[in-house]
PDB file of C-alpha atoms in Angstrom:
ATOM      1  CA  CYS F   7     -21.971  12.302  25.022  1.00  0.00           C
ATOM      2  CA  SER F   8     -19.060  14.519  26.032  1.00  0.00           C
ATOM      3  CA  ALA F   9     -16.963  11.385  26.429  1.00  0.00           C
ATOM      4  CA  VAL F  10     -17.819  10.377  22.868  1.00  0.00           C
ATOM      5  CA  VAL F  11     -17.250  13.742  21.282  1.00  0.00           C
ATOM      6  CA  GLY F  12     -14.157  14.438  23.371  1.00  0.00           C
ATOM      7  CA  ARG F  13     -12.447  17.657  24.176  1.00  0.00           C
ATOM      8  CA  ARG F  14     -11.630  20.140  21.515  1.00  0.00           C
ATOM      9  CA  ARG F  15      -8.353  19.240  19.830  1.00  0.00           C
ATOM     10  CA  THR F  16      -5.657  21.740  18.913  1.00  0.00           C
ATOM     11  CA  HIS F  17      -5.325  22.900  15.317  1.00  0.00           C
ATOM     12  CA  ARG F  18      -2.104  21.000  14.839  1.00  0.00           C
ATOM     13  CA  GLU F  19      -3.549  17.760  16.186  1.00  0.00           C
ATOM     14  CA  ALA F  20      -6.581  18.082  13.947  1.00  0.00           C
ATOM     15  CA  ALA F  21      -4.453  18.805  10.872  1.00  0.00           C
ATOM     16  CA  SER F  22      -2.193  15.852  11.578  1.00  0.00           C
ATOM     17  CA  ARG F  23      -5.149  13.530  12.116  1.00  0.00           C
ATOM     18  CA  HIS F  24      -6.831  14.790   8.945  1.00  0.00           C
ATOM     19  CA  ALA F  25      -3.774  13.837   6.920  1.00  0.00           C
ATOM     20  CA  GLN F  26      -4.258  10.235   8.047  1.00  0.00           C
ATOM     21  CA  TYR F  27      -8.037   9.895   8.080  1.00  0.00           C
ATOM     22  CA  ALA F  28     -10.478  12.773   7.753  1.00  0.00           C
ATOM     23  CA  PRO F  29     -13.577  12.311   9.931  1.00  0.00           C
ATOM     24  CA  THR F  30     -16.679  12.238   7.778  1.00  0.00           C
ATOM     25  CA  MET F  31     -20.420  12.393   8.221  1.00  0.00           C
ATOM     26  CA  PHE F  32     -20.277   8.597   8.389  1.00  0.00           C
ATOM     27  CA  SER F  33     -17.749   8.522  11.228  1.00  0.00           C
ATOM     28  CA  VAL F  34     -19.376  11.253  13.365  1.00  0.00           C
ATOM     29  CA  ALA F  35     -22.794   9.596  13.122  1.00  0.00           C
ATOM     30  CA  LEU F  36     -22.176   7.459  16.214  1.00  0.00           C
ATOM     31  CA  SER F  37     -21.218  10.504  18.285  1.00  0.00           C
ATOM     32  CA  VAL F  38     -24.279  12.422  17.111  1.00  0.00           C
ATOM     33  CA  ALA F  39     -26.610   9.500  17.769  1.00  0.00           C
ATOM     34  CA  SER F  40     -25.139   9.153  21.275  1.00  0.00           C
ATOM     35  CA  CYS F  41     -25.735  12.837  21.981  1.00  0.00           C
ATOM     36  CA  LEU F  42     -29.329  12.615  20.777  1.00  0.00           C
ATOM     37  CA  ARG F  43     -29.999   9.603  22.991  1.00  0.00           C
ATOM     38  CA  ALA F  44     -28.499  11.459  25.968  1.00  0.00           C
ATOM     39  CA  GLY F  45     -30.590  14.568  25.260  1.00  0.00           C
ATOM     40  CA  THR F  46     -27.448  16.640  24.627  1.00  0.00           C
ATOM     41  CA  ALA F  47     -27.626  19.483  22.118  1.00  0.00           C
ATOM     42  CA  VAL F  48     -25.324  18.889  19.157  1.00  0.00           C
ATOM     43  CA  ASN F  49     -24.916  20.729  15.883  1.00  0.00           C
ATOM     44  CA  VAL F  50     -23.803  19.013  12.686  1.00  0.00           C
ATOM     45  CA  VAL F  51     -21.679  20.967  10.216  1.00  0.00           C
ATOM     46  CA  TRP F  52     -20.814  19.932   6.667  1.00  0.00           C
ATOM     47  CA  VAL F  53     -19.429  21.621   3.545  1.00  0.00           C
ATOM     48  CA  LEU F  54     -21.764  22.649   0.734  1.00  0.00           C
ATOM     49  CA  SER F  55     -19.242  24.432  -1.469  1.00  0.00           C
ATOM     50  CA  ALA F  56     -15.627  25.533  -1.301  1.00  0.00           C
ATOM     51  CA  GLU F  57     -13.198  27.730  -3.221  1.00  0.00           C
ATOM     52  CA  GLY F  58      -9.441  27.355  -2.987  1.00  0.00           C
ATOM     53  CA  VAL F  59      -9.547  24.566  -0.388  1.00  0.00           C
ATOM     54  CA  PRO F  60      -7.225  21.746  -1.518  1.00  0.00           C
ATOM     55  CA  ALA F  61      -8.184  18.057  -1.342  1.00  0.00           C
ATOM     56  CA  LEU F  62     -11.484  18.671   0.435  1.00  0.00           C
ATOM     57  CA  ASP F  63     -13.697  15.618   0.891  1.00  0.00           C
ATOM     58  CA  LEU F  64     -17.334  16.711   0.785  1.00  0.00           C
ATOM     59  CA  THR F  65     -18.251  13.955   3.240  1.00  0.00           C
ATOM     60  CA  GLU F  66     -16.133  15.642   5.943  1.00  0.00           C
ATOM     61  CA  ALA F  67     -18.245  16.780   8.872  1.00  0.00           C
ATOM     62  CA  VAL F  68     -18.046  18.099  12.413  1.00  0.00           C
ATOM     63  CA  ALA F  69     -20.283  17.489  15.416  1.00  0.00           C
ATOM     64  CA  LEU F  70     -20.246  20.354  17.946  1.00  0.00           C
ATOM     65  CA  THR F  71     -21.667  20.570  21.458  1.00  0.00           C
ATOM     66  CA  PRO F  72     -22.220  23.847  23.371  1.00  0.00           C
ATOM     67  CA  GLY F  73     -19.664  22.873  26.019  1.00  0.00           C
ATOM     68  CA  GLY F  74     -16.832  22.914  23.500  1.00  0.00           C
ATOM     69  CA  GLY F  75     -16.918  19.244  22.526  1.00  0.00           C
ATOM     70  CA  ARG F  76     -16.056  18.456  18.956  1.00  0.00           C
ATOM     71  CA  MET F  77     -15.768  15.382  16.822  1.00  0.00           C
ATOM     72  CA  GLY F  78     -14.267  15.869  13.394  1.00  0.00           C
ATOM     73  CA  SER F  79     -12.570  18.616  11.453  1.00  0.00           C
ATOM     74  CA  LEU F  80     -12.917  20.359   8.126  1.00  0.00           C
ATOM     75  CA  ALA F  81     -10.172  20.828   5.547  1.00  0.00           C
ATOM     76  CA  GLY F  82      -7.393  19.736   7.893  1.00  0.00           C
ATOM     77  CA  GLY F  83      -8.407  22.236  10.569  1.00  0.00           C
ATOM     78  CA  ALA F  84      -8.503  25.237   8.225  1.00  0.00           C
ATOM     79  CA  PHE F  85     -11.733  26.537   9.791  1.00  0.00           C
ATOM     80  CA  ASP F  86     -11.372  25.209  13.334  1.00  0.00           C
ATOM     81  CA  SER F  87     -11.225  28.575  15.098  1.00  0.00           C
ATOM     82  CA  GLN F  88     -14.459  29.613  13.381  1.00  0.00           C
ATOM     83  CA  LEU F  89     -16.330  26.475  14.403  1.00  0.00           C
ATOM     84  CA  VAL F  90     -16.494  27.377  18.095  1.00  0.00           C
ATOM     85  CA  GLU F  91     -19.267  29.938  17.697  1.00  0.00           C
ATOM     86  CA  LEU F  92     -21.286  27.551  15.529  1.00  0.00           C
ATOM     87  CA  ALA F  93     -21.855  25.220  18.484  1.00  0.00           C
ATOM     88  CA  GLY F  94     -24.400  27.622  19.966  1.00  0.00           C
ATOM     89  CA  ILE F  95     -26.497  28.120  16.834  1.00  0.00           C
ATOM     90  CA  SER F  96     -30.050  26.956  17.506  1.00  0.00           C
ATOM     91  CA  SER F  97     -31.547  27.329  14.029  1.00  0.00           C
ATOM     92  CA  ALA F  98     -30.310  25.677  10.839  1.00  0.00           C
ATOM     93  CA  ARG F  99     -28.528  27.996   8.455  1.00  0.00           C
ATOM     94  CA  LEU F 100     -25.757  28.512   5.911  1.00  0.00           C
ATOM     95  CA  VAL F 101     -22.512  30.026   7.177  1.00  0.00           C
ATOM     96  CA  ASP F 102     -19.624  31.399   5.107  1.00  0.00           C
ATOM     97  CA  VAL F 103     -16.078  30.941   6.415  1.00  0.00           C
ATOM     98  CA  GLU F 104     -12.684  32.070   5.146  1.00  0.00           C
ATOM     99  CA  VAL F 105      -9.175  30.906   6.026  1.00  0.00           C
ATOM    100  CA  SER F 106      -7.346  33.575   8.010  1.00  0.00           C
ATOM    101  CA  GLU F 107      -3.607  34.183   7.929  1.00  0.00           C
ATOM    102  CA  VAL F 108      -3.144  32.353  11.226  1.00  0.00           C
ATOM    103  CA  GLU F 109      -5.288  29.396  10.120  1.00  0.00           C
ATOM    104  CA  ALA F 110      -3.311  29.222   6.878  1.00  0.00           C
ATOM    105  CA  LEU F 111      -0.061  28.883   8.814  1.00  0.00           C
ATOM    106  CA  ILE F 112      -1.502  26.176  11.047  1.00  0.00           C
ATOM    107  CA  SER F 113      -3.434  24.090   8.533  1.00  0.00           C
ATOM    108  CA  GLY F 114      -1.491  24.633   5.322  1.00  0.00           C
ATOM    109  CA  ALA F 115      -4.623  25.785   3.481  1.00  0.00           C
ATOM    110  CA  PRO F 116      -4.141  28.962   1.439  1.00  0.00           C
ATOM    111  CA  LYS F 117      -5.139  32.250   3.031  1.00  0.00           C
ATOM    112  CA  GLY F 118      -8.457  33.479   1.658  1.00  0.00           C
ATOM    113  CA  ALA F 119      -9.789  30.020   0.816  1.00  0.00           C
ATOM    114  CA  ARG F 120     -13.555  30.023   1.353  1.00  0.00           C
ATOM    115  CA  ALA F 121     -16.316  27.569   2.093  1.00  0.00           C
ATOM    116  CA  THR F 122     -20.055  27.648   2.651  1.00  0.00           C
ATOM    117  CA  LEU F 123     -21.135  25.386   5.485  1.00  0.00           C
ATOM    118  CA  ALA F 124     -24.469  23.939   6.490  1.00  0.00           C
ATOM    119  CA  VAL F 125     -24.994  24.152  10.255  1.00  0.00           C
ATOM    120  CA  VAL F 126     -27.975  22.144  11.500  1.00  0.00           C
ATOM    121  CA  PRO F 127     -28.980  21.105  15.034  1.00  0.00           C
ATOM    122  CA  ALA F 128     -29.000  17.312  14.931  1.00  0.00           C
ATOM    123  CA  ASP F 129     -32.542  17.073  16.294  1.00  0.00           C
ATOM    124  CA  GLN F 130     -33.729  18.988  13.217  1.00  0.00           C
ATOM    125  CA  LEU F 131     -32.379  16.282  10.890  1.00  0.00           C
ATOM    126  CA  PRO F 132     -34.416  13.147  10.019  1.00  0.00           C
ATOM    127  CA  GLY F 133     -34.071  10.482  12.688  1.00  0.00           C
ATOM    128  CA  HIS F 134     -33.443   7.659  10.210  1.00  0.00           C
ATOM    129  CA  LEU F 135     -30.360   9.473   8.864  1.00  0.00           C
ATOM    130  CA  TRP F 136     -28.047   8.240  11.621  1.00  0.00           C
ATOM    131  CA  ALA F 137     -28.838   4.567  11.139  1.00  0.00           C
ATOM    132  CA  ALA F 138     -28.240   4.938   7.398  1.00  0.00           C
ATOM    133  CA  LEU F 139     -24.897   6.653   7.999  1.00  0.00           C
ATOM    134  CA  LEU F 140     -23.816   4.049  10.539  1.00  0.00           C
ATOM    135  CA  GLU F 141     -24.576   1.404   7.911  1.00  0.00           C
ATOM    136  CA  ARG F 142     -22.481   3.515   5.495  1.00  0.00           C
ATOM    137  CA  ARG F 143     -25.232   3.727   2.921  1.00  0.00           C
ATOM    138  CA  ARG F 144     -25.284   6.289   0.136  1.00  0.00           C
ATOM    139  CA  VAL F 145     -27.229   9.211   1.586  1.00  0.00           C
ATOM    140  CA  CYS F 146     -28.630  12.395   0.051  1.00  0.00           C
ATOM    141  CA  LEU F 147     -29.503  15.435   2.182  1.00  0.00           C
ATOM    142  CA  ASP F 148     -32.033  17.733   0.499  1.00  0.00           C
ATOM    143  CA  ALA F 149     -32.263  21.113   2.256  1.00  0.00           C
ATOM    144  CA  VAL F 150     -34.890  23.762   1.499  1.00  0.00           C
ATOM    145  CA  LEU F 151     -33.470  27.292   1.786  1.00  0.00           C
ATOM    146  CA  SER F 152     -34.991  30.664   2.534  1.00  0.00           C
ATOM    147  CA  GLY F 153     -32.144  33.107   2.097  1.00  0.00           C
ATOM    148  CA  ARG F 154     -29.440  31.893   4.479  1.00  0.00           C
ATOM    149  CA  GLN F 155     -31.863  29.935   6.633  1.00  0.00           C
ATOM    150  CA  ILE F 156     -32.356  26.188   6.191  1.00  0.00           C
ATOM    151  CA  VAL F 157     -36.098  25.643   6.440  1.00  0.00           C
ATOM    152  CA  SER F 158     -36.071  21.834   6.408  1.00  0.00           C
ATOM    153  CA  VAL F 159     -33.879  18.870   5.511  1.00  0.00           C
ATOM    154  CA  ARG F 160     -34.980  15.550   4.064  1.00  0.00           C
ATOM    155  CA  ALA F 161     -32.717  12.504   3.913  1.00  0.00           C
ATOM    156  CA  PHE F 162     -32.804   9.765   1.294  1.00  0.00           C
ATOM    157  CA  HIS F 163     -30.810   6.586   0.829  1.00  0.00           C
ATOM    158  CA  ASP F 164     -30.995   4.186  -2.073  1.00  0.00           C
ATOM    159  CA  ASP F 165     -30.886   0.899  -0.147  1.00  0.00           C
ATOM    160  CA  ASP F 166     -34.522   1.127   0.899  1.00  0.00           C
ATOM    161  CA  PRO F 167     -37.198   2.184  -1.627  1.00  0.00           C
ATOM    162  CA  SER F 168     -39.408   3.476   1.197  1.00  0.00           C
ATOM    163  CA  PHE F 169     -36.854   6.189   1.927  1.00  0.00           C
ATOM    164  CA  MET F 170     -36.782   7.257  -1.728  1.00  0.00           C
ATOM    165  CA  GLU F 171     -40.438   8.271  -1.759  1.00  0.00           C
ATOM    166  CA  GLY F 172     -40.706  11.966  -2.519  1.00  0.00           C
ATOM    167  CA  SER F 173     -37.252  12.168  -4.100  1.00  0.00           C
ATOM    168  CA  ASP F 174     -36.759  13.650  -7.527  1.00  0.00           C
ATOM    169  CA  GLU F 175     -34.429  13.099 -10.486  1.00  0.00           C
ATOM    170  CA  GLN F 176     -31.680  15.258  -8.991  1.00  0.00           C
ATOM    171  CA  VAL F 177     -31.551  13.193  -5.810  1.00  0.00           C
ATOM    172  CA  VAL F 178     -31.537   9.908  -7.739  1.00  0.00           C
ATOM    173  CA  THR F 179     -28.768  11.135 -10.055  1.00  0.00           C
ATOM    174  CA  MET F 180     -26.583  12.412  -7.241  1.00  0.00           C
ATOM    175  CA  LEU F 181     -27.009   9.213  -5.240  1.00  0.00           C
ATOM    176  CA  GLY F 182     -25.674   7.304  -8.251  1.00  0.00           C
ATOM    177  CA  ALA F 183     -22.556   9.463  -8.603  1.00  0.00           C
ATOM    178  CA  ALA F 184     -19.095   7.972  -8.157  1.00  0.00           C
ATOM    179  CA  ALA F 185     -18.143  10.458  -5.459  1.00  0.00           C
ATOM    180  CA  SER F 186     -19.729  12.798  -2.950  1.00  0.00           C
ATOM    181  CA  THR F 187     -21.051  16.000  -4.450  1.00  0.00           C
ATOM    182  CA  SER F 188     -23.123  19.030  -3.551  1.00  0.00           C
ATOM    183  CA  GLU F 189     -25.278  21.453  -5.528  1.00  0.00           C
ATOM    184  CA  VAL F 190     -26.551  24.755  -4.135  1.00  0.00           C
ATOM    185  CA  THR F 191     -29.190  27.008  -5.711  1.00  0.00           C
ATOM    186  CA  ALA F 192     -31.127  29.984  -4.396  1.00  0.00           C
ATOM    187  CA  ASP F 193     -33.729  27.832  -2.667  1.00  0.00           C
ATOM    188  CA  ARG F 194     -32.131  24.400  -2.326  1.00  0.00           C
ATOM    189  CA  ALA F 195     -28.924  22.684  -1.213  1.00  0.00           C
ATOM    190  CA  VAL F 196     -28.521  19.013  -2.084  1.00  0.00           C
ATOM    191  CA  THR F 197     -25.594  16.973  -0.777  1.00  0.00           C
ATOM    192  CA  ALA F 198     -24.884  13.383  -1.792  1.00  0.00           C
ATOM    193  CA  LEU F 199     -22.673  11.477   0.641  1.00  0.00           C
ATOM    194  CA  VAL F 200     -20.931   8.528  -0.973  1.00  0.00           C
ATOM    195  CA  PRO F 201     -18.898   6.355   1.409  1.00  0.00           C
ATOM    196  CA  VAL F 202     -15.265   5.681   0.526  1.00  0.00           C
ATOM    197  CA  THR F 203     -13.684   2.275   1.025  1.00  0.00           C
ATOM    198  CA  ARG F 204     -11.641   2.071   4.218  1.00  0.00           C
ATOM    199  CA  LEU F 205      -8.555  -0.076   4.584  1.00  0.00           C
ATOM    200  CA  ALA F 206      -7.381  -1.050   8.055  1.00  0.00           C
ATOM    201  CA  ILE F 207      -3.805  -2.332   8.194  1.00  0.00           C
ATOM    202  CA  SER F 208      -2.386  -4.126  11.200  1.00  0.00           C
ATOM    203  CA  GLY F 209       1.388  -4.019  11.173  1.00  0.00           C
ATOM    204  CA  GLY F 210       4.273  -1.907   9.958  1.00  0.00           C
ATOM    205  CA  GLY F 211       7.345  -1.999   7.795  1.00  0.00           C
ATOM    206  CA  PRO F 212       7.910  -1.736   4.033  1.00  0.00           C
ATOM    207  CA  PHE F 213       4.960  -3.943   3.074  1.00  0.00           C
ATOM    208  CA  ALA F 214       2.533  -1.897   5.159  1.00  0.00           C
ATOM    209  CA  ASP F 215       4.024   1.321   3.762  1.00  0.00           C
ATOM    210  CA  ALA F 216       3.615   0.124   0.180  1.00  0.00           C
ATOM    211  CA  LEU F 217       0.072  -1.069   0.813  1.00  0.00           C
ATOM    212  CA  GLU F 218      -0.948   2.232   2.371  1.00  0.00           C
ATOM    213  CA  HIS F 219       0.577   4.222  -0.491  1.00  0.00           C
ATOM    214  CA  ALA F 220      -1.107   2.125  -3.182  1.00  0.00           C
ATOM    215  CA  ALA F 221      -4.485   2.220  -1.418  1.00  0.00           C
ATOM    216  CA  ARG F 222      -4.379   6.006  -1.170  1.00  0.00           C
ATOM    217  CA  LEU F 223      -3.822   6.162  -4.935  1.00  0.00           C
ATOM    218  CA  LEU F 224      -7.182   4.380  -5.227  1.00  0.00           C
ATOM    219  CA  GLY F 225      -8.775   7.078  -3.098  1.00  0.00           C
ATOM    220  CA  TRP F 226      -9.275   4.727  -0.156  1.00  0.00           C
ATOM    221  CA  GLN F 227      -9.127   5.945   3.428  1.00  0.00           C
ATOM    222  CA  VAL F 228      -6.337   4.143   5.240  1.00  0.00           C
ATOM    223  CA  GLN F 229      -5.854   3.515   8.950  1.00  0.00           C
ATOM    224  CA  ARG F 230      -2.835   1.725  10.372  1.00  0.00           C
ATOM    225  CA  ALA F 231      -1.962   0.410  13.800  1.00  0.00           C
ATOM    226  CA  GLY F 232       0.976  -1.595  15.056  1.00  0.00           C
ATOM    227  CA  ASN F 233      -0.491  -2.158  18.491  1.00  0.00           C
ATOM    228  CA  PRO F 234      -2.788  -5.237  18.520  1.00  0.00           C
ATOM    229  CA  GLU F 235      -5.361  -3.582  20.782  1.00  0.00           C
ATOM    230  CA  THR F 236      -5.623  -0.497  18.566  1.00  0.00           C
ATOM    231  CA  ALA F 237      -5.628  -2.567  15.399  1.00  0.00           C
ATOM    232  CA  SER F 238      -8.380  -4.805  16.769  1.00  0.00           C
ATOM    233  CA  GLY F 239     -10.535  -1.745  17.396  1.00  0.00           C
ATOM    234  CA  LEU F 240     -10.078  -0.639  13.786  1.00  0.00           C
ATOM    235  CA  MET F 241     -11.011  -4.060  12.446  1.00  0.00           C
ATOM    236  CA  VAL F 242     -14.215  -4.401  14.451  1.00  0.00           C
ATOM    237  CA  GLY F 243     -15.488  -1.066  13.126  1.00  0.00           C
ATOM    238  CA  LEU F 244     -15.235  -1.949   9.435  1.00  0.00           C
ATOM    239  CA  SER F 245     -18.258  -2.414   7.173  1.00  0.00           C
ATOM    240  CA  PRO F 246     -18.900  -4.688   4.160  1.00  0.00           C
ATOM    241  CA  LEU F 247     -17.548  -1.858   1.979  1.00  0.00           C
ATOM    242  CA  ASP F 248     -14.153  -2.054   3.674  1.00  0.00           C
ATOM    243  CA  ALA F 249     -10.989  -4.130   3.735  1.00  0.00           C
ATOM    244  CA  ALA F 250      -8.767  -5.440   6.512  1.00  0.00           C
ATOM    245  CA  VAL F 251      -5.187  -6.628   6.116  1.00  0.00           C
ATOM    246  CA  VAL F 252      -3.329  -8.376   8.932  1.00  0.00           C
ATOM    247  CA  MET F 253       0.429  -8.807   8.883  1.00  0.00           C
ATOM    248  CA  GLY F 254       3.135  -9.513  11.406  1.00  0.00           C
ATOM    249  CA  HIS F 255       5.423 -12.345  12.522  1.00  0.00           C
ATOM    250  CA  ASP F 256       4.025 -12.707  16.036  1.00  0.00           C
ATOM    251  CA  VAL F 257       1.383 -15.438  15.932  1.00  0.00           C
ATOM    252  CA  GLU F 258      -0.519 -14.334  19.032  1.00  0.00           C
ATOM    253  CA  ALA F 259      -0.580 -10.624  18.155  1.00  0.00           C
ATOM    254  CA  SER F 260      -1.585 -11.090  14.511  1.00  0.00           C
ATOM    255  CA  SER F 261      -4.120 -13.811  15.396  1.00  0.00           C
ATOM    256  CA  THR F 262      -5.731 -11.519  17.972  1.00  0.00           C
ATOM    257  CA  VAL F 263      -6.237  -8.879  15.276  1.00  0.00           C
ATOM    258  CA  LEU F 264      -7.476 -11.484  12.805  1.00  0.00           C
ATOM    259  CA  ALA F 265     -10.064 -12.613  15.347  1.00  0.00           C
ATOM    260  CA  ALA F 266     -11.262  -9.010  15.649  1.00  0.00           C
ATOM    261  CA  ALA F 267     -11.521  -8.722  11.864  1.00  0.00           C
ATOM    262  CA  LEU F 268     -13.659 -11.858  11.794  1.00  0.00           C
ATOM    263  CA  GLU F 269     -15.839 -10.403  14.523  1.00  0.00           C
ATOM    264  CA  GLY F 270     -16.371  -7.300  12.387  1.00  0.00           C
ATOM    265  CA  ARG F 271     -18.092  -6.952   9.026  1.00  0.00           C
ATOM    266  CA  ALA F 272     -15.201  -6.204   6.675  1.00  0.00           C
ATOM    267  CA  GLY F 273     -15.954  -7.220   3.108  1.00  0.00           C
ATOM    268  CA  TYR F 274     -12.360  -8.330   2.546  1.00  0.00           C
ATOM    269  CA  ILE F 275      -9.949  -9.834   5.069  1.00  0.00           C
ATOM    270  CA  GLY F 276      -6.404 -10.494   3.937  1.00  0.00           C
ATOM    271  CA  ALA F 277      -3.688 -12.164   6.022  1.00  0.00           C
ATOM    272  CA  LEU F 278      -0.043 -11.899   4.998  1.00  0.00           C
ATOM    273  CA  GLY F 279       2.427 -14.609   5.815  1.00  0.00           C
ATOM    274  CA  SER F 280       3.628 -17.999   4.705  1.00  0.00           C
ATOM    275  CA  LEU F 281       1.439 -21.093   4.635  1.00  0.00           C
ATOM    276  CA  ARG F 282       3.043 -22.123   7.893  1.00  0.00           C
ATOM    277  CA  MET F 283       2.115 -18.782   9.480  1.00  0.00           C
ATOM    278  CA  GLN F 284      -1.443 -19.166   8.179  1.00  0.00           C
ATOM    279  CA  GLN F 285      -1.669 -22.585   9.798  1.00  0.00           C
ATOM    280  CA  ASN F 286      -0.214 -21.317  13.083  1.00  0.00           C
ATOM    281  CA  ARG F 287      -2.841 -18.584  13.178  1.00  0.00           C
ATOM    282  CA  ALA F 288      -5.582 -21.068  12.343  1.00  0.00           C
ATOM    283  CA  ASP F 289      -4.452 -23.294  15.204  1.00  0.00           C
ATOM    284  CA  TRP F 290      -4.364 -20.330  17.611  1.00  0.00           C
ATOM    285  CA  LEU F 291      -7.895 -19.314  16.585  1.00  0.00           C
ATOM    286  CA  ALA F 292      -9.236 -22.865  16.686  1.00  0.00           C
ATOM    287  CA  TYR F 293      -7.987 -23.285  20.240  1.00  0.00           C
ATOM    288  CA  ARG F 294     -10.210 -20.317  21.106  1.00  0.00           C
ATOM    289  CA  GLY F 295     -13.245 -21.643  19.288  1.00  0.00           C
ATOM    290  CA  ILE F 296     -12.839 -19.752  15.995  1.00  0.00           C
ATOM    291  CA  THR F 297     -12.832 -22.296  13.192  1.00  0.00           C
ATOM    292  CA  ASP F 298     -14.688 -20.670  10.292  1.00  0.00           C
ATOM    293  CA  LEU F 299     -11.960 -18.898   8.304  1.00  0.00           C
ATOM    294  CA  THR F 300     -13.751 -18.859   4.950  1.00  0.00           C
ATOM    295  CA  ARG F 301     -13.664 -15.049   4.910  1.00  0.00           C
ATOM    296  CA  VAL F 302      -9.896 -14.950   5.311  1.00  0.00           C
ATOM    297  CA  HIS F 303      -7.737 -14.679   2.189  1.00  0.00           C
ATOM    298  CA  GLY F 304      -4.356 -15.999   3.137  1.00  0.00           C
ATOM    299  CA  PRO F 305      -1.724 -15.726   2.007  1.00  0.00           C
ATOM    300  CA  ALA F 306      -3.303 -12.475   0.859  1.00  0.00           C
ATOM    301  CA  GLY F 307      -3.100 -11.339  -2.732  1.00  0.00           C
ATOM    302  CA  VAL F 308      -3.516 -12.512  -6.306  1.00  0.00           C
ATOM    303  CA  ASP F 309      -0.780 -14.909  -7.391  1.00  0.00           C
ATOM    304  CA  ILE F 310       1.402 -12.719  -9.612  1.00  0.00           C
ATOM    305  CA  ALA F 311       4.700 -14.072  -8.239  1.00  0.00           C
ATOM    306  CA  ALA F 312       5.060 -10.823  -6.275  1.00  0.00           C
ATOM    307  CA  ASN F 313       8.335 -10.248  -4.449  1.00  0.00           C
ATOM    308  CA  THR F 314       8.800  -6.569  -3.696  1.00  0.00           C
ATOM    309  CA  PRO F 315       6.606  -4.629  -1.240  1.00  0.00           C
ATOM    310  CA  ALA F 316       5.086  -2.673  -4.144  1.00  0.00           C
ATOM    311  CA  GLU F 317       4.241  -5.854  -6.057  1.00  0.00           C
ATOM    312  CA  VAL F 318       2.722  -7.450  -2.964  1.00  0.00           C
ATOM    313  CA  ALA F 319       0.628  -4.319  -2.386  1.00  0.00           C
ATOM    314  CA  VAL F 320      -0.690  -4.456  -5.953  1.00  0.00           C
ATOM    315  CA  SER F 321      -1.567  -8.141  -5.613  1.00  0.00           C
ATOM    316  CA  ILE F 322      -3.432  -7.589  -2.329  1.00  0.00           C
ATOM    317  CA  LEU F 323      -5.402  -4.619  -3.594  1.00  0.00           C
ATOM    318  CA  ALA F 324      -6.293  -6.455  -6.808  1.00  0.00           C
ATOM    319  CA  GLU F 325      -7.716  -9.293  -4.740  1.00  0.00           C
ATOM    320  CA  ALA F 326      -9.524  -6.905  -2.389  1.00  0.00           C
ATOM    321  CA  ILE F 327     -11.088  -4.977  -5.264  1.00  0.00           C
ATOM    322  CA  GLY F 328     -12.294  -8.207  -6.843  1.00  0.00           C
ATOM    323  CA  VAL F 329     -13.870  -9.379  -3.592  1.00  0.00           C
ATOM    324  CA  LEU F 330     -15.452  -6.033  -2.707  1.00  0.00           C
ATOM    325  CA  ASN F 331     -16.861  -5.463  -6.192  1.00  0.00           C
ATOM    326  CA  ARG F 332     -18.282  -8.961  -6.493  1.00  0.00           C
ATOM    327  CA  PRO F 333     -22.056  -9.077  -5.958  1.00  0.00           C
ATOM    328  CA  ALA F 334     -23.022 -10.592  -2.616  1.00  0.00           C
TER     329      ALA F 334
END
């Protein structure tokens, strides 16, 4: 488990990583599940409410182990120094944190910004939660409170009616929301975790820059890699909610990444390049036994006679949105 969670990162590393892709409850689920299987204690921390914290995604979460292991960060590392002591908490509870002067300098969050966190040992959360998160389903965590103590937590997800038994109107409403949200009362804290579309881009240059910028305007989480090995890892980890775009002039490198995208479960796979490049990639894949390219949209994008990087980005995202929003 320690290998999965990794060593504790510095504040600056965490802040930099957060700017690119903030770890969420969905992305730490694998680490938590690994710890549980290994019998390693691990606490899960997520945000219930915040004041003065800019651009906070309520799906952000941290997994903490007593030995100092940590996966994830909150608010770009604004509360990192305060998370250390939470690793040893053995009973579920609410914890209030505030950005100190030093943390403000490191993370960029304003001094005095506050948040209320839920800290729960993972073995006190429903076992079916981790499978639902790994499948990137909409999940609702319904916590019963007694003062600052969390008495119990139930988990619901809307993809399986059996897991909705015992839910109420609030849970159903929050699960149907467009974005993650949380509501806290004197005796209850309900958090709805709504997955955000991820876009994995293989390649660099002006077209990749424009695509990343446009996707972020949509609220998508974007990951980029120029190295084929790294890019392939990103592609394999995508879900049907996500999109993959492969670009590059090197046939072998881009085809290797395209093969990884086909191995994964991305709902949209786009391949940039001329018709000749598409054929060269198809030949490279066919030689290695990969002949079913029906999931690949190439050349990627809606035909709007796009020329500039910005126009190409718009055409690709328009196509991706159409594919991802189309009923299966």
